[in-house]
C-alpha positions as semicolon CSV with decimal commas, in nm:
position;residue;x (nm);y (nm);z (nm)
1;M;-4,153;7,192;13,806
2;Y;-4,125;7,534;13,960
3;R;-4,336;7,767;14,170
4;S;-4,184;8,096;14,052
5;N;-3,893;8,218;13,844
6;K;-3,661;8,191;14,144
7;T;-3,762;7,900;14,365
8;F;-3,760;7,551;14,215
9;Y;-3,914;7,225;14,326
10;G;-3,707;6,911;14,303
11;D;-3,503;6,678;14,518
12;F;-3,217;6,782;14,740
13;I;-2,924;6,551;14,810
14;L;-2,811;6,509;15,171
15;Q;-2,435;6,466;15,206
16;T;-2,402;6,268;15,528
17;F;-2,097;6,138;15,711
18;S;-1,829;5,991;15,490
19;G;-1,584;5,720;15,584
20;P;-1,486;5,353;15,541
21;Q;-1,747;5,075;15,552
22;S;-1,652;4,974;15,907
23;S;-1,706;5,327;16,031
24;S;-2,044;5,334;15,856
25;I;-2,157;5,019;16,037
26;V;-2,051;5,163;16,372
27;L;-2,236;5,485;16,290
28;I;-2,552;5,295;16,191
29;L;-2,547;5,097;16,517
30;G;-2,479;5,413;16,717
31;I;-2,765;5,606;16,554
32;F;-3,003;5,313;16,600
33;L;-2,906;5,279;16,968
34;M;-2,952;5,654;17,027
35;Y;-3,293;5,645;16,858
36;L;-3,404;5,340;17,055
37;L;-3,289;5,491;17,385
38;S;-3,459;5,821;17,301
39;V;-3,793;5,666;17,213
40;L;-3,810;5,416;17,498
41;G;-3,665;5,650;17,760
42;N;-3,886;5,946;17,679
43;L;-4,198;5,728;17,649
44;I;-4,126;5,589;17,997
45;I;-4,084;5,941;18,137
46;I;-4,415;6,054;17,981
47;V;-4,606;5,750;18,110
48;V;-4,458;5,768;18,460
49;V;-4,513;6,144;18,501
50;C;-4,872;6,118;18,377
51;S;-4,957;5,815;18,594
52;A;-4,784;5,913;18,921
53;P;-4,981;6,176;19,120
54;R;-4,670;6,270;19,319
55;L;-4,509;6,390;18,995
56;H;-4,796;6,623;18,901
57;T;-4,588;6,930;18,977
58;P;-4,464;7,211;18,748
59;M;-4,111;7,067;18,732
60;Y;-4,228;6,728;18,602
61;F;-4,494;6,888;18,386
62;F;-4,214;7,070;18,201
63;L;-4,010;6,746;18,196
64;C;-4,304;6,568;18,030
65;N;-4,321;6,843;17,765
66;L;-3,946;6,810;17,717
67;S;-3,984;6,436;17,659
68;I;-4,261;6,494;17,403
69;Q;-4,036;6,742;17,225
70;D;-3,748;6,492;17,226
71;L;-3,968;6,218;17,080
72;V;-4,085;6,440;16,796
73;S;-3,736;6,574;16,733
74;V;-3,555;6,239;16,702
75;S;-3,837;6,086;16,496
76;N;-3,808;6,379;16,258
77;I;-3,439;6,325;16,173
78;L;-3,289;5,994;16,288
79;P;-3,509;5,748;16,089
80;K;-3,425;5,934;15,767
81;L;-3,056;5,935;15,861
82;L;-3,069;5,558;15,925
83;V;-3,230;5,496;15,586
84;I;-2,959;5,704;15,418
85;Q;-2,676;5,522;15,596
86;I;-2,823;5,177;15,526
87;T;-2,947;5,218;15,168
88;G;-2,732;5,501;15,039
89;E;-3,043;5,680;14,912
90;T;-2,965;6,044;14,991
91;H;-3,245;6,221;14,802
92;I;-3,503;6,424;14,994
93;S;-3,790;6,609;14,831
94;F;-3,838;6,985;14,858
95;L;-4,155;6,944;15,067
96;E;-4,000;6,678;15,292
97;C;-3,698;6,900;15,344
98;L;-3,910;7,199;15,448
99;T;-4,118;6,977;15,677
100;Q;-3,804;6,843;15,843
101;L;-3,673;7,197;15,887
102;F;-4,005;7,315;16,034
103;V;-4,025;7,032;16,289
104;F;-3,660;7,069;16,388
105;L;-3,683;7,446;16,445
106;T;-4,010;7,410;16,638
107;C;-3,860;7,149;16,869
108;A;-3,527;7,328;16,914
109;D;-3,696;7,658;17,004
110;A;-3,942;7,483;17,235
111;E;-3,654;7,309;17,415
112;F;-3,476;7,639;17,476
113;F;-3,792;7,783;17,632
114;L;-3,867;7,468;17,834
115;L;-3,513;7,455;17,977
116;A;-3,539;7,825;18,070
117;F;-3,876;7,774;18,240
118;M;-3,744;7,468;18,425
119;A;-3,455;7,681;18,554
120;F;-3,702;7,951;18,662
121;D;-3,911;7,685;18,837
122;R;-3,606;7,568;19,034
123;Y;-3,519;7,930;19,119
124;V;-3,866;7,994;19,266
125;A;-3,868;7,659;19,452
126;I;-3,526;7,710;19,611
127;C;-3,487;8,087;19,648
128;I;-3,844;8,190;19,734
129;P;-4,011;7,863;19,844
130;L;-4,291;8,029;20,043
131;R;-4,427;8,186;19,725
132;Y;-4,376;7,880;19,505
133;S;-4,737;7,757;19,507
134;I;-4,860;8,110;19,429
135;I;-4,620;8,180;19,143
136;M;-4,599;7,835;18,984
137;N;-4,968;7,753;18,991
138;K;-5,146;7,536;18,736
139;S;-5,242;7,831;18,515
140;M;-4,886;7,964;18,510
141;R;-4,729;7,631;18,415
142;N;-4,984;7,585;18,134
143;I;-4,913;7,936;18,004
144;L;-4,537;7,877;18,009
145;A;-4,567;7,543;17,828
146;L;-4,801;7,694;17,569
147;T;-4,556;7,982;17,523
148;S;-4,276;7,733;17,450
149;W;-4,466;7,553;17,175
150;T;-4,625;7,866;17,029
151;A;-4,293;8,050;17,008
152;G;-4,135;7,749;16,839
153;Y;-4,422;7,719;16,591
154;L;-4,425;8,086;16,496
155;N;-4,048;8,112;16,465
156;S;-4,016;7,797;16,253
157;S;-4,306;7,909;16,031
158;L;-4,125;8,235;15,959
159;F;-3,798;8,067;15,863
160;V;-3,967;7,799;15,652
161;F;-4,148;8,078;15,466
162;L;-3,819;8,260;15,404
163;I;-3,635;7,944;15,296
164;S;-3,918;7,839;15,063
165;H;-3,874;8,163;14,866
166;L;-3,498;8,126;14,813
167;S;-3,352;8,010;14,484
168;F;-3,145;7,691;14,479
169;C;-2,913;7,613;14,191
170;D;-2,800;7,272;14,075
171;P;-2,647;7,062;14,209
172;K;-2,874;7,086;14,514
173;R;-2,638;6,910;14,757
174;I;-2,701;6,990;15,124
175;S;-2,378;6,956;15,321
176;H;-2,550;6,804;15,624
177;F;-2,732;6,489;15,737
178;Y;-3,066;6,674;15,762
179;C;-3,219;6,993;15,624
180;D;-3,031;7,236;15,845
181;I;-3,108;7,603;15,792
182;K;-2,741;7,706;15,771
183;A;-2,675;7,438;15,509
184;L;-2,976;7,553;15,307
185;I;-2,864;7,916;15,324
186;R;-2,518;7,809;15,209
187;L;-2,675;7,619;14,918
188;S;-2,885;7,912;14,793
189;C;-2,765;8,107;14,492
190;G;-2,988;8,408;14,563
191;D;-2,986;8,693;14,813
192;V;-2,988;8,544;15,165
193;T;-2,916;8,862;15,360
194;H;-3,261;8,876;15,520
195;V;-3,245;8,509;15,624
196;N;-2,897;8,549;15,772
197;I;-3,006;8,855;15,968
198;G;-3,311;8,670;16,098
199;L;-3,102;8,369;16,201
200;L;-2,846;8,590;16,375
201;L;-3,118;8,777;16,563
202;E;-3,287;8,454;16,666
203;T;-2,965;8,296;16,788
204;C;-2,831;8,599;16,974
205;V;-3,154;8,754;17,101
206;M;-3,376;8,455;17,171
207;G;-3,120;8,180;17,226
208;G;-2,873;8,402;17,407
209;F;-3,146;8,567;17,615
210;L;-3,297;8,236;17,729
211;F;-2,951;8,097;17,806
212;A;-2,884;8,411;18,013
213;I;-3,209;8,351;18,205
214;I;-3,093;7,998;18,284
215;L;-2,749;8,112;18,402
216;T;-2,899;8,395;18,609
217;S;-3,147;8,158;18,774
218;Y;-2,869;7,919;18,870
219;A;-2,648;8,201;18,993
220;Y;-2,921;8,288;19,245
221;I;-2,974;7,917;19,324
222;I;-2,603;7,862;19,394
223;S;-2,593;8,177;19,606
224;T;-2,889;8,053;19,809
225;M;-2,741;7,703;19,833
226;L;-2,413;7,833;19,979
227;K;-2,607;8,008;20,255
228;M;-2,778;7,685;20,367
229;K;-2,667;7,564;20,707
230;T;-2,638;7,190;20,658
231;S;-2,437;7,003;20,398
232;A;-2,722;6,753;20,356
233;T;-2,956;7,030;20,242
234;R;-2,696;7,172;20,006
235;L;-2,637;6,823;19,860
236;K;-3,011;6,774;19,806
237;V;-3,041;7,107;19,623
238;F;-2,733;7,034;19,414
239;S;-2,865;6,691;19,321
240;S;-3,200;6,832;19,205
241;C;-3,032;7,092;18,984
242;S;-2,721;6,918;18,851
243;S;-2,915;6,698;18,608
244;H;-3,085;7,000;18,456
245;L;-2,757;7,188;18,425
246;T;-2,597;6,889;18,250
247;V;-2,865;6,896;17,979
248;V;-2,857;7,277;17,956
249;F;-2,484;7,300;17,887
250;L;-2,483;7,006;17,646
251;F;-2,783;7,125;17,443
252;C;-2,751;7,504;17,462
253;G;-2,374;7,495;17,436
254;T;-2,367;7,292;17,115
255;V;-2,662;7,470;16,950
256;L;-2,527;7,818;17,021
257;T;-2,178;7,713;16,910
258;V;-2,308;7,586;16,576
259;Y;-2,531;7,883;16,497
260;M;-2,322;8,168;16,640
261;R;-1,986;8,075;16,491
262;P;-1,900;8,229;16,151
263;D;-1,982;8,009;15,856
264;S;-1,698;7,872;15,644
265;K;-1,625;7,588;15,405
266;D;-1,415;7,414;15,670
267;S;-1,692;7,422;15,932
268;T;-1,918;7,162;15,767
269;E;-1,778;6,850;15,935
270;L;-1,759;7,019;16,274
271;D;-2,118;7,145;16,241
272;M;-2,236;6,794;16,156
273;S;-2,054;6,643;16,454
274;L;-2,188;6,904;16,696
275;S;-2,536;6,872;16,546
276;L;-2,531;6,499;16,615
277;L;-2,491;6,581;16,985
278;Y;-2,812;6,783;17,016
279;V;-3,005;6,585;16,754
280;A;-2,927;6,232;16,880
281;V;-2,732;6,233;17,208
282;V;-2,928;6,488;17,413
283;P;-3,273;6,327;17,353
284;A;-3,127;5,990;17,456
285;L;-2,948;6,143;17,756
286;N;-3,246;6,338;17,896
287;P;-3,442;6,038;18,033
288;L;-3,127;5,881;18,179
289;V;-3,018;6,203;18,349
290;Y;-3,358;6,292;18,487
291;S;-3,446;5,940;18,605
292;L;-3,118;5,792;18,729
293;R;-3,025;6,108;18,922
294;N;-3,373;6,185;19,058
295;R;-3,505;5,997;19,361
296;E;-3,870;6,093;19,299
297;V;-3,866;5,961;18,944
298;L;-3,688;5,641;19,053
299;N;-3,950;5,582;19,324
300;A;-4,229;5,641;19,074
301;L;-4,063;5,395;18,834
302;K;-4,052;5,134;19,111
303;V;-4,417;5,193;19,202
304;S;-4,508;5,161;18,834
305;K;-4,296;4,839;18,825
306;V;-4,095;4,975;18,535
307;I;-3,781;4,888;18,734
308;P;-3,756;4,629;19,015
């Protein structure tokens, strides 16, 4: 029943959203709709980008990776959440919990990197267009995508290793709708100093640094845009970047808010609400934002007869 004298196997209990029956039904329908939109929307983006030669560019290559990440991320958490809300069965095994944590951290870290590299791609394309084909060549885009996934894998492996060696005392009730690392740290009855330090460093150094890269890239883009002579050109540049910025602020803003704010007993409900934004809403929003506000994707969808 145990692996050492400190860390015990056994089921955890996920404490999801509480409320009246009517609210639960609305939540179930909302989660199901978000999951359906995420899966269908991101699958369409992947198929269209892969099948349309005109979209075989670094920008859409990163978008395809982002869609793959979104598919994995929502499938990792939302089906389990739906089962819990429908059946009331809140137990999750130790191994399943660690697996969920590993996949979530891998995807979240990969998305931070992908959004930063997409911002860098737009910076090169708009600010130094004559060097775009040299800088953002096929090898470079492959290296950047591989960096995103590798960094996510290594980082999540480290935290899963640290969490797996913590001690958890009964009752093992996780105050969250999935195995969130902050909730697991809060649940531990052992020394979590090293895990807290690691999480703080990751959030501030990696998350903050990548967010700073995104903001810096768009500062240069806006500066370049304001110097453009025609309003039509400025509008075209703004249109190509506004969708990316929408996703950046929604995803990065909520993630950094959750993991950088001091932990407290009163923060549980707020953390769960904010987490629902980047776990369910952002993956469903990405395909809509990038397709409905992007002429090239819309044209490719029409050619593929996905839309009339």
